[in-house]
Coordinates of N, CA and C in Angstrom, one line a residue:
M1 N 0.6 -1.2 -0.1 CA -0.5 -0.2 0.0 C 0.6 1.2 0.0
E2 N 2.1 1.1 0.7 CA 2.6 2.3 1.1 C 3.4 2.7 -0.4
E3 N 4.1 1.5 -0.8 CA 4.2 1.8 -2.3 C 3.7 2.6 -3.2
V4 N 2.7 2.0 -3.3 CA 1.5 2.8 -4.1 C 1.5 4.1 -3.8
L5 N 1.3 4.7 -2.8 CA 1.0 6.0 -2.5 C 2.1 6.7 -2.6
D6 N 3.1 6.1 -2.5 CA 4.7 7.2 -2.8 C 5.1 7.4 -4.2
V7 N 4.3 6.4 -5.0 CA 4.5 6.5 -6.5 C 3.3 7.6 -6.7
Y8 N 2.1 7.9 -6.1 CA 1.6 8.5 -6.4 C 2.0 10.0 -6.3
H9 N 2.8 10.2 -5.7 CA 3.4 11.6 -5.2 C 4.6 11.6 -5.6
R10 N 5.3 11.2 -6.6 CA 6.8 11.6 -7.8 C 6.1 12.7 -8.5
P11 N 6.6 13.3 -8.7 CA 6.5 14.4 -9.7 C 6.0 14.2 -11.1
Y12 N 6.0 14.6 -11.5 CA 5.5 14.2 -13.2 C 6.7 14.3 -13.9
N13 N 6.6 13.4 -15.0 CA 8.1 12.9 -15.5 C 7.6 12.6 -17.0
A14 N 7.2 13.2 -18.1 CA 6.8 13.0 -19.6 C 7.6 11.7 -20.2
K15 N 9.0 11.4 -19.9 CA 9.2 10.1 -20.3 C 9.4 9.2 -19.2
V16 N 8.9 9.4 -18.1 CA 8.2 8.0 -17.2 C 6.8 8.6 -17.1
P17 N 5.8 8.2 -17.7 CA 4.7 8.5 -17.1 C 4.0 7.3 -16.1
M18 N 3.1 7.9 -15.6 CA 2.5 7.1 -14.8 C 1.5 6.6 -15.2
V19 N 0.7 5.3 -15.4 CA -0.6 5.0 -15.6 C -1.5 4.3 -14.7
C20 N -2.7 4.1 -14.5 CA -2.8 3.4 -13.5 C -4.2 2.4 -14.4
L21 N -4.1 1.1 -14.5 CA -4.9 0.4 -15.5 C -5.7 -0.4 -14.8
D22 N -7.1 -0.6 -14.8 CA -8.1 -1.2 -14.6 C -9.3 -1.9 -15.4
E23 N -10.3 -2.9 -15.1 CA -11.1 -3.3 -16.1 C -12.4 -3.4 -15.7
T24 N -13.4 -3.3 -16.2 CA -14.8 -3.8 -15.6 C -15.8 -4.3 -17.3
S25 N -16.7 -5.2 -16.8 CA -17.6 -5.6 -18.0 C -19.2 -4.6 -17.7
K26 N -19.3 -5.1 -19.2 CA -20.4 -4.4 -19.3 C -21.2 -5.2 -20.2
Q27 N -22.5 -5.5 -19.5 CA -23.3 -6.5 -20.5 C -24.2 -5.8 -21.4
L28 N -24.7 -6.3 -22.7 CA -25.2 -5.6 -23.8 C -26.4 -6.0 -23.8
I29 N -27.2 -5.2 -23.6 CA -28.7 -5.4 -23.8 C -29.4 -4.5 -25.2
A30 N -29.9 -5.3 -25.8 CA -31.1 -4.8 -26.8 C -32.7 -4.7 -26.6
E31 N -32.9 -3.4 -26.9 CA -34.6 -3.8 -26.7 C -35.0 -4.5 -27.3
T32 N -36.1 -5.3 -27.0 CA -37.3 -6.0 -27.7 C -38.0 -5.3 -28.4
R33 N -38.5 -3.6 -27.5 CA -40.0 -2.9 -28.2 C -39.4 -1.4 -28.1
I34 N -39.4 -0.6 -29.0 CA -39.2 0.7 -29.4 C -39.7 1.4 -27.8
P35 N -38.7 2.3 -27.7 CA -38.7 2.9 -26.3 C -39.9 3.9 -26.5
V36 N -40.6 4.5 -25.8 CA -41.1 5.5 -25.7 C -40.5 7.0 -25.2
P37 N -40.6 8.1 -26.1 CA -39.3 9.2 -25.9 C -40.1 10.2 -24.5
A38 N -39.3 11.1 -24.3 CA -40.1 11.7 -23.0 C -40.8 12.7 -23.8
G39 N -41.7 13.3 -23.2 CA -42.6 14.4 -23.4 C -42.5 15.5 -22.6
P40 N -43.5 16.6 -22.4 CA -43.5 17.5 -21.6 C -43.9 17.0 -20.3
G41 N -43.5 17.0 -18.8 CA -43.9 16.2 -18.0 C -43.8 14.7 -18.0
R42 N -43.3 14.7 -19.1 CA -43.2 13.2 -18.3 C -42.0 12.4 -19.5
P43 N -41.2 11.3 -18.4 CA -40.0 10.8 -18.5 C -40.1 9.5 -20.0
A44 N -38.9 9.5 -20.0 CA -38.9 8.2 -21.4 C -39.4 7.3 -20.3
R45 N -39.9 6.0 -21.1 CA -40.5 4.8 -21.0 C -39.7 3.7 -21.5
Y46 N -38.8 2.7 -21.1 CA -38.6 1.0 -21.5 C -39.5 0.1 -21.1
D47 N -39.7 -0.7 -21.8 CA -40.1 -1.7 -21.7 C -38.8 -2.8 -21.0
H48 N -39.7 -3.6 -19.5 CA -38.6 -4.1 -18.7 C -38.1 -5.2 -19.6
E49 N -38.6 -5.8 -20.9 CA -38.2 -7.0 -21.3 C -37.1 -6.2 -22.2
Y50 N -35.7 -7.5 -22.5 CA -35.0 -6.9 -23.2 C -34.2 -8.3 -23.8
K51 N -33.3 -8.2 -24.6 CA -32.3 -9.1 -25.3 C -31.1 -9.4 -24.3
R52 N -30.4 -10.4 -24.5 CA -29.1 -10.4 -24.0 C -28.0 -10.4 -25.2
N53 N -27.3 -9.3 -24.9 CA -26.2 -9.6 -26.2 C -24.6 -10.4 -25.8
G54 N -24.7 -10.4 -25.0 CA -23.5 -11.2 -24.6 C -22.4 -9.7 -23.3
V55 N -21.5 -10.3 -22.9 CA -20.9 -9.1 -22.1 C -19.5 -8.5 -22.9
A56 N -19.3 -7.5 -22.8 CA -17.5 -6.5 -23.1 C -17.2 -6.1 -22.2
N57 N -16.1 -6.3 -22.2 CA -14.9 -6.0 -20.9 C -14.1 -4.3 -21.7
L58 N -13.8 -3.7 -20.3 CA -13.3 -2.5 -21.2 C -11.9 -2.2 -20.1
F59 N -10.9 -1.9 -20.7 CA -9.6 -1.7 -20.0 C -9.7 -0.1 -19.9
M60 N -9.7 0.4 -18.8 CA -9.4 1.4 -18.8 C -8.0 2.1 -18.1
M61 N -7.0 2.9 -19.1 CA -5.5 3.4 -18.9 C -6.0 4.9 -18.8
F62 N -5.9 5.3 -17.4 CA -6.1 6.2 -17.3 C -4.2 6.9 -16.5
E63 N -3.8 8.1 -17.1 CA -2.9 9.1 -16.8 C -3.2 9.8 -15.7
P64 N -3.4 9.7 -14.5 CA -4.1 11.3 -13.1 C -3.2 12.2 -13.4
L65 N -2.4 12.2 -13.7 CA -1.0 13.9 -13.5 C -1.5 14.6 -14.7
V66 N -1.9 13.9 -15.7 CA -2.0 15.1 -17.1 C -3.7 15.1 -17.2
G67 N -4.5 14.5 -17.0 CA -6.1 13.8 -16.9 C -6.4 13.5 -18.1
K68 N -5.3 12.4 -18.6 CA -5.5 11.6 -20.3 C -6.4 10.1 -19.5
R69 N -7.1 10.0 -20.8 CA -7.2 8.1 -20.2 C -7.7 7.5 -21.4
H70 N -7.5 6.3 -21.9 CA -7.8 5.6 -22.9 C -8.0 4.4 -22.6
V71 N -9.7 4.2 -23.1 CA -10.5 2.8 -22.8 C -10.4 1.9 -23.8
K72 N -10.0 0.7 -23.9 CA -9.9 -0.6 -25.0 C -11.0 -1.3 -24.5
V73 N -12.1 -1.4 -25.8 CA -13.1 -2.5 -25.7 C -12.7 -3.9 -26.1
T74 N -13.1 -4.8 -25.3 CA -12.4 -6.2 -25.8 C -13.6 -7.1 -25.4
E75 N -13.6 -8.3 -26.2 CA -14.6 -9.6 -25.8 C -14.8 -10.2 -24.4
R76 N -13.2 -9.8 -24.7 CA -12.9 -10.7 -22.9 C -11.7 -9.7 -22.6
R77 N -11.7 -10.6 -21.0 CA -10.4 -10.1 -20.1 C -9.1 -11.1 -19.8
T78 N -8.8 -11.8 -21.1 CA -7.7 -12.9 -20.9 C -6.8 -12.5 -20.5
K79 N -5.7 -13.3 -20.1 CA -4.4 -12.7 -20.1 C -4.3 -12.3 -21.7
I80 N -4.2 -12.9 -22.6 CA -4.1 -12.2 -23.9 C -4.7 -10.9 -23.9
D81 N -5.5 -10.7 -23.7 CA -6.2 -9.2 -23.9 C -5.3 -8.6 -23.1
W82 N -4.7 -8.9 -22.0 CA -4.8 -7.7 -21.0 C -3.0 -7.6 -21.9
A83 N -2.5 -8.6 -22.4 CA -1.1 -8.6 -23.3 C -1.1 -7.5 -24.3
H84 N -2.1 -7.4 -25.1 CA -2.1 -7.0 -25.9 C -2.3 -5.5 -25.8
C85 N -3.8 -5.2 -24.6 CA -3.5 -3.9 -24.0 C -2.2 -3.2 -23.5
V86 N -1.3 -3.7 -23.0 CA -0.2 -3.0 -22.3 C 0.5 -2.6 -23.5
R87 N 0.7 -3.5 -24.6 CA 1.4 -3.3 -25.8 C 0.9 -1.9 -26.9
E88 N -0.2 -1.8 -26.6 CA -1.4 -0.7 -27.0 C -0.5 0.2 -26.3
M89 N -0.9 0.1 -25.3 CA -0.4 1.3 -24.1 C 1.1 1.8 -24.2
I90 N 1.8 0.9 -24.6 CA 3.4 1.4 -25.0 C 4.1 2.1 -26.6
D91 N 3.5 1.2 -27.0 CA 3.7 1.5 -28.6 C 2.5 2.3 -29.3
Q92 N 1.3 2.8 -29.1 CA 0.6 3.5 -29.7 C 0.2 5.0 -29.0
I93 N -0.1 4.6 -27.5 CA -0.3 5.8 -26.7 C 0.7 6.6 -25.9
H94 N 1.7 6.0 -25.6 CA 3.4 6.3 -25.1 C 4.4 6.2 -25.9
P95 N 4.5 6.1 -27.4 CA 5.5 5.7 -27.9 C 6.8 6.2 -27.5
E96 N 6.7 7.8 -27.3 CA 8.3 8.1 -26.6 C 8.3 8.1 -25.4
A97 N 7.7 7.2 -24.5 CA 8.0 7.2 -23.0 C 9.5 6.1 -23.1
E98 N 10.1 6.4 -22.1 CA 11.5 5.4 -21.3 C 11.0 4.4 -20.8
Q99 N 9.8 4.4 -20.2 CA 9.2 3.6 -19.0 C 7.7 4.0 -19.0
I100 N 7.3 3.0 -18.6 CA 5.6 3.3 -17.9 C 5.9 3.0 -16.5
V101 N 5.2 3.8 -15.6 CA 4.9 3.3 -14.4 C 3.7 3.0 -14.1
L102 N 3.1 1.5 -13.8 CA 2.3 0.9 -14.2 C 1.6 0.6 -12.8
V103 N 0.4 1.0 -12.2 CA -0.4 0.9 -11.0 C -1.5 0.0 -11.5
M104 N -1.5 -1.2 -10.6 CA -3.0 -1.7 -10.9 C -3.1 -3.0 -9.5
D105 N -4.7 -3.8 -10.2 CA -4.4 -4.4 -8.8 C -3.7 -5.8 -9.4
N106 N -4.2 -6.9 -8.6 CA -3.2 -8.1 -8.2 C -3.9 -9.4 -9.0
L107 N -4.6 -9.2 -10.1 CA -5.4 -9.9 -10.6 C -4.3 -10.9 -11.4
N108 N -4.9 -12.1 -11.5 CA -4.2 -12.9 -12.0 C -3.8 -12.8 -13.7
T109 N -4.7 -11.9 -14.0 CA -3.8 -12.2 -15.6 C -3.5 -10.7 -15.9
H110 N -2.8 -9.8 -15.0 CA -1.8 -8.9 -14.7 C -0.5 -9.0 -14.6
N111 N 0.1 -10.0 -15.1 CA 1.7 -10.3 -14.7 C 2.5 -10.4 -16.3
K112 N 3.8 -10.1 -16.0 CA 4.2 -10.0 -17.1 C 4.5 -11.4 -17.6
S113 N 4.3 -12.6 -17.0 CA 4.3 -13.9 -17.6 C 3.2 -14.1 -18.8
S114 N 1.8 -13.5 -18.6 CA 0.9 -12.9 -19.6 C 1.9 -12.4 -20.8
L115 N 2.5 -12.0 -21.2 CA 3.3 -11.4 -22.2 C 3.7 -12.5 -22.9
Y116 N 4.4 -13.2 -22.2 CA 5.0 -14.7 -23.3 C 3.9 -15.3 -23.6
E117 N 2.7 -15.7 -22.9 CA 2.0 -16.1 -23.5 C 1.1 -15.7 -25.1
A118 N 1.2 -14.0 -25.3 CA 0.7 -13.8 -26.0 C 1.8 -13.5 -27.2
F119 N 2.8 -13.1 -26.8 CA 3.8 -13.0 -27.8 C 5.2 -13.8 -28.0
E120 N 5.8 -13.7 -29.1 CA 7.3 -14.3 -28.9 C 8.3 -13.7 -27.8
P121 N 9.3 -14.9 -27.6 CA 9.9 -14.2 -26.4 C 10.4 -12.8 -26.4
A122 N 11.0 -12.6 -27.5 CA 11.5 -11.3 -27.7 C 10.9 -10.2 -27.6
E123 N 10.0 -10.3 -27.9 CA 9.0 -9.3 -28.1 C 8.0 -8.8 -26.7
A124 N 7.9 -10.0 -25.9 CA 7.3 -9.8 -24.5 C 8.4 -9.6 -23.8
K125 N 9.6 -9.5 -23.9 CA 10.6 -9.1 -23.5 C 11.0 -7.2 -23.4
R126 N 10.6 -7.3 -24.7 CA 11.1 -5.8 -25.0 C 10.0 -4.9 -24.3
I127 N 8.5 -5.6 -24.3 CA 7.6 -5.2 -23.6 C 7.2 -4.9 -22.0
A128 N 8.2 -5.9 -21.5 CA 8.6 -5.9 -20.0 C 9.2 -5.3 -19.5
D129 N 10.3 -5.2 -20.4 CA 11.2 -4.1 -20.0 C 11.1 -2.9 -19.9
K130 N 9.8 -2.2 -20.4 CA 9.4 -1.1 -20.4 C 8.2 -1.2 -19.5
L131 N 8.2 -1.6 -18.7 CA 7.0 -1.2 -17.6 C 7.6 -1.4 -16.0
E132 N 7.6 -0.5 -15.3 CA 7.7 -0.7 -13.6 C 6.4 -0.9 -13.4
I133 N 6.1 -1.9 -12.9 CA 4.9 -2.4 -12.3 C 4.8 -2.2 -10.8
H134 N 3.5 -1.5 -9.8 CA 3.5 -1.6 -8.7 C 1.9 -2.1 -8.6
Y135 N 1.5 -2.9 -7.7 CA 0.1 -3.5 -7.4 C -0.6 -3.0 -6.2
T136 N -1.6 -2.8 -6.0 CA -2.6 -2.2 -5.2 C -2.5 -3.6 -4.1
P137 N -2.3 -3.7 -2.9 CA -2.7 -4.6 -1.7 C -4.0 -5.6 -2.2
K138 N -4.1 -6.6 -1.6 CA -5.5 -7.6 -1.7 C -6.1 -6.7 -0.4
H139 N -7.5 -6.4 -1.4 CA -8.4 -5.7 -0.7 C -8.0 -4.4 -0.8
G140 N -7.0 -4.1 -1.4 CA -7.0 -2.3 -1.6 C -7.0 -1.9 -3.0
S141 N -7.8 -2.6 -4.0 CA -8.2 -2.1 -5.3 C -8.8 -0.7 -5.3
W142 N -9.2 0.1 -4.4 CA -9.4 1.4 -3.7 C -8.3 2.3 -4.2
L143 N -7.1 1.5 -4.0 CA -6.0 2.7 -4.2 C -5.6 2.9 -5.5
D144 N -6.3 2.1 -6.5 CA -5.6 1.8 -8.4 C -6.9 3.6 -8.7
M145 N -6.2 4.3 -9.2 CA -7.2 5.8 -9.9 C -7.8 5.2 -10.9
A146 N -7.5 4.2 -11.6 CA -8.6 3.9 -12.7 C -9.8 3.7 -12.0
E147 N -9.6 2.8 -10.9 CA -11.0 2.5 -10.4 C -12.3 3.7 -10.0
I148 N -11.5 4.4 -9.8 CA -12.2 5.7 -9.5 C -12.7 6.8 -11.0
E149 N -12.2 6.2 -12.4 CA -12.4 6.9 -13.7 C -13.3 6.1 -14.0
L150 N -13.1 4.2 -13.6 CA -14.3 3.3 -14.1 C -16.0 3.9 -13.5
G151 N -15.8 4.4 -12.1 CA -17.3 4.5 -12.1 C -17.8 5.6 -12.6
I152 N -17.0 6.5 -13.2 CA -17.3 8.1 -13.5 C -17.9 7.1 -14.9
L153 N -17.2 6.8 -15.5 CA -17.6 6.4 -16.9 C -18.9 5.4 -16.8
G154 N -18.9 4.5 -15.8 CA -19.9 3.8 -15.6 C -21.7 4.8 -15.5
R155 N -21.4 5.8 -14.6 CA -22.3 7.0 -14.1 C -23.0 7.6 -15.3
Q156 N -21.5 8.2 -15.8 CA -21.9 8.9 -17.0 C -22.0 8.4 -18.4
C157 N -21.7 7.0 -18.5 CA -22.1 6.7 -20.3 C -22.8 5.4 -20.1
L158 N -22.2 4.3 -19.0 CA -22.8 2.8 -19.0 C -24.3 2.7 -18.5
S159 N -24.9 3.9 -17.9 CA -26.3 3.6 -16.6 C -26.9 3.2 -17.6
R160 N -27.2 2.7 -18.8 CA -28.0 2.4 -19.7 C -28.0 1.5 -20.6
R161 N -28.9 1.1 -21.3 CA -29.0 -0.2 -22.5 C -28.2 0.0 -23.8
I162 N -27.0 -0.2 -23.6 CA -26.2 -0.6 -24.6 C -26.2 -2.2 -25.3
E163 N -26.5 -2.0 -26.8 CA -26.2 -3.4 -27.4 C -26.0 -4.0 -28.2
S164 N -24.7 -3.2 -28.7 CA -23.4 -4.0 -29.1 C -22.4 -3.4 -29.3
M165 N -21.1 -4.1 -29.5 CA -19.9 -3.8 -29.3 C -19.4 -2.5 -30.1
G166 N -20.2 -2.5 -31.2 CA -20.0 -1.2 -31.7 C -20.6 0.0 -31.2
Q167 N -22.1 -0.3 -30.8 CA -22.4 1.0 -30.2 C -21.5 1.2 -28.9
L168 N -20.9 0.4 -27.9 CA -20.4 0.3 -26.9 C -19.2 1.3 -26.9
N169 N -18.1 0.8 -28.5 CA -17.2 1.9 -28.6 C -17.1 2.8 -28.9
D170 N -18.4 2.9 -29.8 CA -19.0 4.7 -30.4 C -19.1 5.4 -29.1
E171 N -20.0 5.1 -27.9 CA -20.4 5.9 -26.8 C -19.3 5.9 -25.8
V172 N -18.3 4.9 -25.8 CA -17.1 5.2 -25.1 C -16.3 6.1 -25.4
A173 N -15.9 5.8 -27.0 CA -14.9 7.1 -27.6 C -15.3 8.7 -27.5
A174 N -16.2 8.5 -27.5 CA -16.9 10.2 -27.3 C -16.8 10.5 -26.1
W175 N -17.5 9.7 -24.7 CA -17.1 10.1 -23.8 C -15.3 10.3 -22.7
Q176 N -14.4 9.2 -23.6 CA -13.2 9.6 -23.5 C -12.8 11.2 -24.4
A177 N -13.1 11.5 -25.5 CA -12.9 12.3 -26.0 C -13.2 13.5 -25.2
T178 N -14.5 13.7 -24.9 CA -14.8 15.1 -23.8 C -14.3 15.1 -22.5
R179 N -14.1 13.8 -22.2 CA -13.3 14.5 -20.5 C -11.7 14.5 -20.8
N180 N -11.2 13.9 -22.1 CA -9.9 14.4 -22.2 C -9.7 15.7 -22.7
A181 N -10.1 16.1 -23.3 CA -10.4 17.7 -23.9 C -10.4 18.4 -22.2
A182 N -11.1 18.0 -21.4 CA -11.4 18.9 -20.2 C -10.2 18.6 -19.4
S183 N -9.2 17.6 -19.9 CA -7.9 17.6 -19.0 C -8.1 17.3 -17.4
V184 N -9.2 16.3 -17.0 CA -9.8 16.3 -15.8 C -9.2 15.1 -15.4
K185 N -8.2 15.7 -14.2 CA -7.0 15.0 -13.6 C -8.2 14.6 -11.9
V186 N -7.1 14.1 -11.7 CA -6.9 13.5 -9.8 C -6.3 13.9 -8.9
D187 N -6.5 14.6 -7.8 CA -5.9 15.4 -7.0 C -5.6 14.9 -5.9
W188 N -4.8 13.5 -5.9 CA -4.9 12.6 -4.9 C -4.4 13.2 -3.9
Q189 N -4.6 13.1 -2.8 CA -4.2 13.8 -1.2 C -4.1 12.8 -0.2
F190 N -4.2 11.5 -0.3 CA -4.2 10.6 0.4 C -2.8 10.0 0.7
T191 N -2.0 10.3 1.4 CA -0.3 10.0 1.7 C -0.1 8.5 2.7
T192 N 1.2 8.3 2.6 CA 1.7 7.6 3.7 C 1.3 7.5 4.9
E193 N 1.5 9.0 5.2 CA 1.4 9.4 6.8 C -0.3 9.3 7.0
D194 N -1.1 9.7 6.5 CA -2.7 9.4 6.2 C -2.8 8.0 7.1
A195 N -2.5 7.2 5.5 CA -2.5 5.6 5.9 C -1.6 5.1 7.5
R196 N -1.0 5.5 8.1 CA -0.3 4.9 8.9 C -1.1 5.3 10.2
I197 N -1.9 6.6 10.1 CA -2.9 7.4 11.1 C -4.2 6.3 10.8
K198 N -4.7 6.7 9.7 CA -6.3 6.3 9.4 C -6.6 4.7 9.1
L199 N -5.9 4.4 8.9 CA -5.7 2.6 8.5 C -4.7 1.7 9.4
K200 N -4.4 2.2 10.7 CA -3.6 1.7 11.4 C -4.1 0.1 11.9
K201 N -5.2 0.1 11.8 CA -5.9 -1.3 12.4 C -5.7 -2.2 11.1
L202 N -5.6 -1.7 9.9 CA -5.7 -2.4 8.8 C -4.3 -3.2 8.6
Y203 N -3.2 -2.3 9.0 CA -1.8 -2.7 8.8 C -1.9 -4.3 9.2
L204 N -2.2 -4.5 9.5 CA -1.8 -6.4 9.9 C -2.8 -7.0 9.1
S205 N -3.4 -6.7 8.4 CA -3.9 -7.5 7.5 C -4.1 -6.8 6.1
L206 N -3.2 -5.9 5.5 CA -3.1 -5.8 4.3 C -1.2 -5.7 4.0
E207 N -1.1 -6.2 2.9 CA -0.1 -5.9 2.5 C 0.2 -4.6 2.0
V208 N 1.8 -4.3 3.0 CA 1.9 -2.6 2.3 C 3.1 -2.3 1.8

């Protein structure tokens, strides 16, 4: 825990950006009847019946110090999907970075070994060498600032029926563009000193 908190208080370095990564799922739901649009003094109405179209995964890559986020929509969240997400982050989102400080929870797919399952050894090592990984502790995923952004994404964009991967990609891309244009950052104030006082009772159960 303290390791992550210390990372959050490092000064910004464009050559070594800090990125928080997390993922969530979104059930794809299609309408079976045409909704009744809102009118004067009357809210929009939707039929309770719907059609399930599967589940999509969303990877959130959030750079809190500059207020930039990139959301990647995938069909699954396997080790292979995570590996391709990380390669995209390195080669397309931060191609000029010398190294990326990556903060994420310790899900079993979030491991450099996943890179070797997805790519040839030389390519896997190239990607792995670009990463400085810091894991949030068990039961401490709230320390991952990407989780905050996913919560906002959920409230502002995903809290309604979306029927297809294509629609989900379009909606998320529009949300991402608007939020990035505003450069919405996270002003993280919680420090190691705060943790030692406020979370003193948890230190016996948390991996610091």
